[in-house]
CSV table of C-alpha atoms in Angstrom, one decimal:
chain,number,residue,atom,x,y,z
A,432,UNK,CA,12.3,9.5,18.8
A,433,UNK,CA,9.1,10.8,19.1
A,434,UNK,CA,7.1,12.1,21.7
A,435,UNK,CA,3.5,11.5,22.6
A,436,UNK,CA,2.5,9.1,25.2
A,437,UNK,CA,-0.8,8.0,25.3
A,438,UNK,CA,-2.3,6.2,29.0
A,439,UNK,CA,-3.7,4.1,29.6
A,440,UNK,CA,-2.3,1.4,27.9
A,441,UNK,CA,-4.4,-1.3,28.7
A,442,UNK,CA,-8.1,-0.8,29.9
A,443,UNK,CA,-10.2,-3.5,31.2
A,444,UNK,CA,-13.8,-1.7,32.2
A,445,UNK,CA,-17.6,-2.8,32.5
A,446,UNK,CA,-20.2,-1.7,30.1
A,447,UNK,CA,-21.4,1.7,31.3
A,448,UNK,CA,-18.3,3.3,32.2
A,449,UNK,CA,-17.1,6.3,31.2
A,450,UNK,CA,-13.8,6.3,30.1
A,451,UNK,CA,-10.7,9.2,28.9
A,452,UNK,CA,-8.1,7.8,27.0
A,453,UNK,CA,-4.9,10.5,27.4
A,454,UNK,CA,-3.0,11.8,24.8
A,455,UNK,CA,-0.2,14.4,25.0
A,456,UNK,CA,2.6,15.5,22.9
A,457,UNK,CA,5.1,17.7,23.5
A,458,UNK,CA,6.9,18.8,20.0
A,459,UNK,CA,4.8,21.2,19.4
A,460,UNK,CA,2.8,20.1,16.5
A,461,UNK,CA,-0.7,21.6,15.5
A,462,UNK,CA,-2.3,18.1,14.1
A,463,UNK,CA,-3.4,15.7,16.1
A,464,UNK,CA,-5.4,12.8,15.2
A,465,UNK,CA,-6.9,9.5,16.8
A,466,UNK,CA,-7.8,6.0,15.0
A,467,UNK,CA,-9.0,3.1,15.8
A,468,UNK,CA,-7.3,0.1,15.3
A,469,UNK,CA,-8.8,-3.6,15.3
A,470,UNK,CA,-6.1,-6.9,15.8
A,471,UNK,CA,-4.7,-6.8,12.0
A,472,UNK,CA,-6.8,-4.4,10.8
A,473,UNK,CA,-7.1,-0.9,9.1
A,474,UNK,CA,-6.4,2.7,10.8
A,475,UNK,CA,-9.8,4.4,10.5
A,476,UNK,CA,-9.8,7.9,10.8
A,477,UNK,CA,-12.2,9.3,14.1
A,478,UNK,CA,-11.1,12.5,15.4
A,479,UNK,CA,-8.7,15.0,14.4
A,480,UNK,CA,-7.4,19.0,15.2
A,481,UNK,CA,-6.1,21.3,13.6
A,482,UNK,CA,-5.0,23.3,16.9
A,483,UNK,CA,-6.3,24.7,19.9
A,484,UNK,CA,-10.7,24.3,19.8
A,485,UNK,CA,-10.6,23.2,16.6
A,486,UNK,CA,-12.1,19.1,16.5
A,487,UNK,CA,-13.3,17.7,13.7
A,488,UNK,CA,-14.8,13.9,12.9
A,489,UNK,CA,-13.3,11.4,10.7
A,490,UNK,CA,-13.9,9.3,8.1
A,491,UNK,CA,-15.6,6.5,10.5
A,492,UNK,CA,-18.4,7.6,12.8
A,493,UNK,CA,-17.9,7.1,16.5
A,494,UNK,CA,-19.7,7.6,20.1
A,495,UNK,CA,-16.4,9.1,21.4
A,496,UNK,CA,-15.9,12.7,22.0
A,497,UNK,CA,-12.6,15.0,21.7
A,498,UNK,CA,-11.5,18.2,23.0
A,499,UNK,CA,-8.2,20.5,22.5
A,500,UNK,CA,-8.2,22.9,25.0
A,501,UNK,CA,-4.2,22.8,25.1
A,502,UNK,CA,-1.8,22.3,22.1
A,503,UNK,CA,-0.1,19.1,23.9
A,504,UNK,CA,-3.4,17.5,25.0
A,505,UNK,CA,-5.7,15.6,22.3
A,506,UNK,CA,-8.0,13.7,25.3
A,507,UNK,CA,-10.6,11.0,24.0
A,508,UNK,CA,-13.9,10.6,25.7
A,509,UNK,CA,-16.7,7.3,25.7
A,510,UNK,CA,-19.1,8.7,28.0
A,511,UNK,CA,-21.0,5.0,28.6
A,512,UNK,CA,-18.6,2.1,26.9
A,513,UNK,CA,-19.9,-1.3,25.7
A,514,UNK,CA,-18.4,-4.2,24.1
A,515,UNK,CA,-18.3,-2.4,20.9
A,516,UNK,CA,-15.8,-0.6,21.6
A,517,UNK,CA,-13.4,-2.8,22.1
A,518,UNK,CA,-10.7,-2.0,19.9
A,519,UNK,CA,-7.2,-0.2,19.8
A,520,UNK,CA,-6.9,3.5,19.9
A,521,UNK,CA,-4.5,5.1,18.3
A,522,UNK,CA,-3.2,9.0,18.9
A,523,UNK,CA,-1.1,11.1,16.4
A,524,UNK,CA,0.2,13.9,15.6
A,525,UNK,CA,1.9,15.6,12.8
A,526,UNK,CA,3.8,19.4,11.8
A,527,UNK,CA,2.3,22.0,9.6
A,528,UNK,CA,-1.1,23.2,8.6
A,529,UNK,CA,-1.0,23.3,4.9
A,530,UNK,CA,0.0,19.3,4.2
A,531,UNK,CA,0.0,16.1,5.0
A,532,UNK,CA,3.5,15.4,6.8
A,533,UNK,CA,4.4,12.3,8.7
A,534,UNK,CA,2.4,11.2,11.4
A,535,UNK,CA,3.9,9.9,15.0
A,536,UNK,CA,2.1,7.8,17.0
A,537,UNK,CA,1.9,6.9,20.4
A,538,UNK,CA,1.9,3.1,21.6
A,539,UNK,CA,-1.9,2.9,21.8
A,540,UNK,CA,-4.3,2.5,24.3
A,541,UNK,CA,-5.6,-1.2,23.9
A,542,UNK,CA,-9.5,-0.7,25.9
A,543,UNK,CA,-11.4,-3.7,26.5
A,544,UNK,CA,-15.2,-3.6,27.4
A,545,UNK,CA,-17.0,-6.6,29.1
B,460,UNK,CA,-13.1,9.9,1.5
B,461,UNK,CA,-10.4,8.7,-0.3
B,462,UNK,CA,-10.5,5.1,-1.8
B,463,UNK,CA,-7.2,3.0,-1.8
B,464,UNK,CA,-6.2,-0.4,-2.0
B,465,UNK,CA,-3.8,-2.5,-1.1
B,466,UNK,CA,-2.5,-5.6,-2.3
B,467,UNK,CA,-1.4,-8.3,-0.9
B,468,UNK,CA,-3.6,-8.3,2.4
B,469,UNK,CA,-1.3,-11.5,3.2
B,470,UNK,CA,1.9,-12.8,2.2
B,471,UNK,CA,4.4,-15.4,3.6
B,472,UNK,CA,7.8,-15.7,2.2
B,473,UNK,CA,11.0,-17.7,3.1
B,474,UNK,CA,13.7,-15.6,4.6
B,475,UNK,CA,15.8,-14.5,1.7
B,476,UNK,CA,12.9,-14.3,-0.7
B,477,UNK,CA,11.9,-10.8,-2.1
B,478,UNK,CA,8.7,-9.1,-1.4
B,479,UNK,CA,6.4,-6.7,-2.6
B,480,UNK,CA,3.5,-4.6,-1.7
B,481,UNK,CA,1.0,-2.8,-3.8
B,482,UNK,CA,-1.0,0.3,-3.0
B,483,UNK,CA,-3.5,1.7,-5.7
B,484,UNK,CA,-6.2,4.7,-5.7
B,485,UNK,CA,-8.7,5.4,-8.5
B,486,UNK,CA,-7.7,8.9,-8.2
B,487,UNK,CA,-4.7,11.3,-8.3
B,488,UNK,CA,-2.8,11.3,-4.7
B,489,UNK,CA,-0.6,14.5,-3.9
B,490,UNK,CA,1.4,12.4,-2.0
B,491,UNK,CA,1.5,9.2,-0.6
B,492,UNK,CA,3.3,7.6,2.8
B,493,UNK,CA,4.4,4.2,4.0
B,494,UNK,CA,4.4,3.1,7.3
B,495,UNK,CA,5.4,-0.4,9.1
B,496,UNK,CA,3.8,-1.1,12.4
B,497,UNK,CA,5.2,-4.3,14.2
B,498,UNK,CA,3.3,-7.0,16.1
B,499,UNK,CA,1.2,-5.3,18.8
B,500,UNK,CA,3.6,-2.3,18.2
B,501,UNK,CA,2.8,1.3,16.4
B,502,UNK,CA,3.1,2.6,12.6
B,503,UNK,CA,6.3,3.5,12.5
B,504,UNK,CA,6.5,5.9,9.4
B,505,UNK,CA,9.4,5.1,6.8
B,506,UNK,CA,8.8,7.4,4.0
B,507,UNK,CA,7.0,10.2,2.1
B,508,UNK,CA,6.7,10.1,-2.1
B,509,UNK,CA,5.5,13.4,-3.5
B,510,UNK,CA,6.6,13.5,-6.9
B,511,UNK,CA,5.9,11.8,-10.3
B,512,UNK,CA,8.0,8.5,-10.8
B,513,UNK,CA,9.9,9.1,-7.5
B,514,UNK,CA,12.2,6.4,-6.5
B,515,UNK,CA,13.4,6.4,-3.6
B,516,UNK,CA,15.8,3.8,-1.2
B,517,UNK,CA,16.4,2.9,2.4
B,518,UNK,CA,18.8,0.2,2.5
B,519,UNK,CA,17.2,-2.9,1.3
B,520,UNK,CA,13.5,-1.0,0.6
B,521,UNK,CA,12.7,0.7,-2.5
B,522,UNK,CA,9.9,2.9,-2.7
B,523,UNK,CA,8.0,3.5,-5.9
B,524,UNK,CA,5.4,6.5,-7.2
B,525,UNK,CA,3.3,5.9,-10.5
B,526,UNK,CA,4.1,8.1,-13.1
B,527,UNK,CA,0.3,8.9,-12.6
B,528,UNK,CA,0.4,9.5,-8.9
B,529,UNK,CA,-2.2,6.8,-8.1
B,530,UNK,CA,-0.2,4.1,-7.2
B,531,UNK,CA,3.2,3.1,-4.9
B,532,UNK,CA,4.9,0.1,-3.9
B,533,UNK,CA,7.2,-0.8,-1.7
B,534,UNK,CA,10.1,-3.7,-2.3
B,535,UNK,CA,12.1,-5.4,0.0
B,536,UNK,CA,15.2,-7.4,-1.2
B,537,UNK,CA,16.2,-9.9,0.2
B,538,UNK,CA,13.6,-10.0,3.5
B,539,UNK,CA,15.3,-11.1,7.1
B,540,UNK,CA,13.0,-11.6,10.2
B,541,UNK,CA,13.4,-8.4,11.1
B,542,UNK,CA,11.6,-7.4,8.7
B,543,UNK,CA,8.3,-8.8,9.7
B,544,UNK,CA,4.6,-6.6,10.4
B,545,UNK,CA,2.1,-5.0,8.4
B,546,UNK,CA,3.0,-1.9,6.1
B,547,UNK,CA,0.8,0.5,5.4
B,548,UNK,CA,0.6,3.1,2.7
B,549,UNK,CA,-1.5,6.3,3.5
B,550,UNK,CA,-3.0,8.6,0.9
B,551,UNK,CA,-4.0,12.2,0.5
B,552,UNK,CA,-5.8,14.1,-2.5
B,553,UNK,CA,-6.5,17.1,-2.9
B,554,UNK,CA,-7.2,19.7,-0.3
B,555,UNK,CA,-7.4,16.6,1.9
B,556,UNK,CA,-5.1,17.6,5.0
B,557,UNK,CA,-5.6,14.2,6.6
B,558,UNK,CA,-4.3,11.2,5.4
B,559,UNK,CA,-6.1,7.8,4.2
B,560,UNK,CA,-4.6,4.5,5.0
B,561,UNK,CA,-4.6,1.4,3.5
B,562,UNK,CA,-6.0,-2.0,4.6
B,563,UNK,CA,-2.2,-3.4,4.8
B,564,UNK,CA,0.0,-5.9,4.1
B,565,UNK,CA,0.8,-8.4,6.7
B,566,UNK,CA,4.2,-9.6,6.1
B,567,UNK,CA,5.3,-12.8,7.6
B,568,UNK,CA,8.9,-14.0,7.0
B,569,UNK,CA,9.7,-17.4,7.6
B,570,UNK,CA,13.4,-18.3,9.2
């Protein structure tokens, strides 16, 4: 089983807010990665790191912001959320540096933005 | 980035039927990765190709690699309910060290 946990699950908020979605793993891995995720849809590519202050932006541009201050902690930020953003967020990580391995994700956090 | 695609983005079959999934890429993959993610659930990975013609099986899935590395597919025999979600193949090129996904197939698997 794997082990990253991502909170909140589900997020209900008003346009405006700020907003963290968590993300923390604890096997260790250097890669860490967060898509988005419409109902049925593709995994796009937003954010990823390669270890400890080292963020990078994906293939699909977004307002949110990343940090990796900690090897277990991959924290995604919206400073002022609108409806837009609605979507699912999905966190990963992954072993080793040099390839691409397998990717385990966490359950998601499902945000909501009226 | 990397372009793939994936065919079918839909298919329905009757429970016992076989089914297929089709991921292409107009360019040569160093490896390529399939993943099933369940109704409001998570990709789940299931298995990594690397090499040239690579076959590979888990139980009632067989996994496929092009001879030219730029296309995969996945086959299940035989589906069961159990078997329904979407599954995803995932690309890399290159010195790409992040992976590429696919738009899906949406398997739905009628009783």
């Amino acid at each position: 089983e794997a082990d990253i946990y991502q909170t909140p699950r589900y997020l209900v908020i008003g346009t405006g807010k700020k907003i963290t979605l968590e993300c923390s793993q604890t096997m260790g891995h250097d890669k860490m990665y967060w898509y988005q995720q419409d109902p049925g849809m593709e995994l796009h590519l937003i954010h990823y790191s390669y270890g400890v202050n080292s963020t990078e932006k994906g293939d699909l541009s977004s307002e949110s912001t990343v940090s990796r201050i900690r090897t277990e902690h991959f924290p995604l930020t919206l400073e002022s959320a609108r409806p837009s953003h609605t979507s699912q967020y999905l966190c990963a990580s992954s072993v080793g540096l040099a390839n691409t391995g397998e990717l385990f994700f966490g359950e998601g956090s499902r945000l909501t933005v009226l | 980035g990397q372009q793939v695609m994936q065919i079918p983005q839909y298919q329905h079959v009757q429970e016992g039927e076989d089914f297929t999934t089709y991921c292409n890429s107009s360019t040569t993959l160093s490896n390529i990765q399939w993943y099933k993610q369940r109704p409001g659930g998570h990709p789940v990975f299931l298995i990594q190709l690397v090499k040239s013609g690579e076959v590979k099986k888990q139980k009632r899935l067989t996994f496929q690699f092009g001879e030219a590395k730029k296309n995969s597919s996945l086959h299940i025999t035989a589906t069961q309910t159990t078997d329904v979600g979407t599954y995803f193949c995932a690309v890399a090129s290159g010195s790409a060290r992040q992976l590429t996904f696919g738009s899906g197939t949406q398997l739905t698997v009628l009783p």
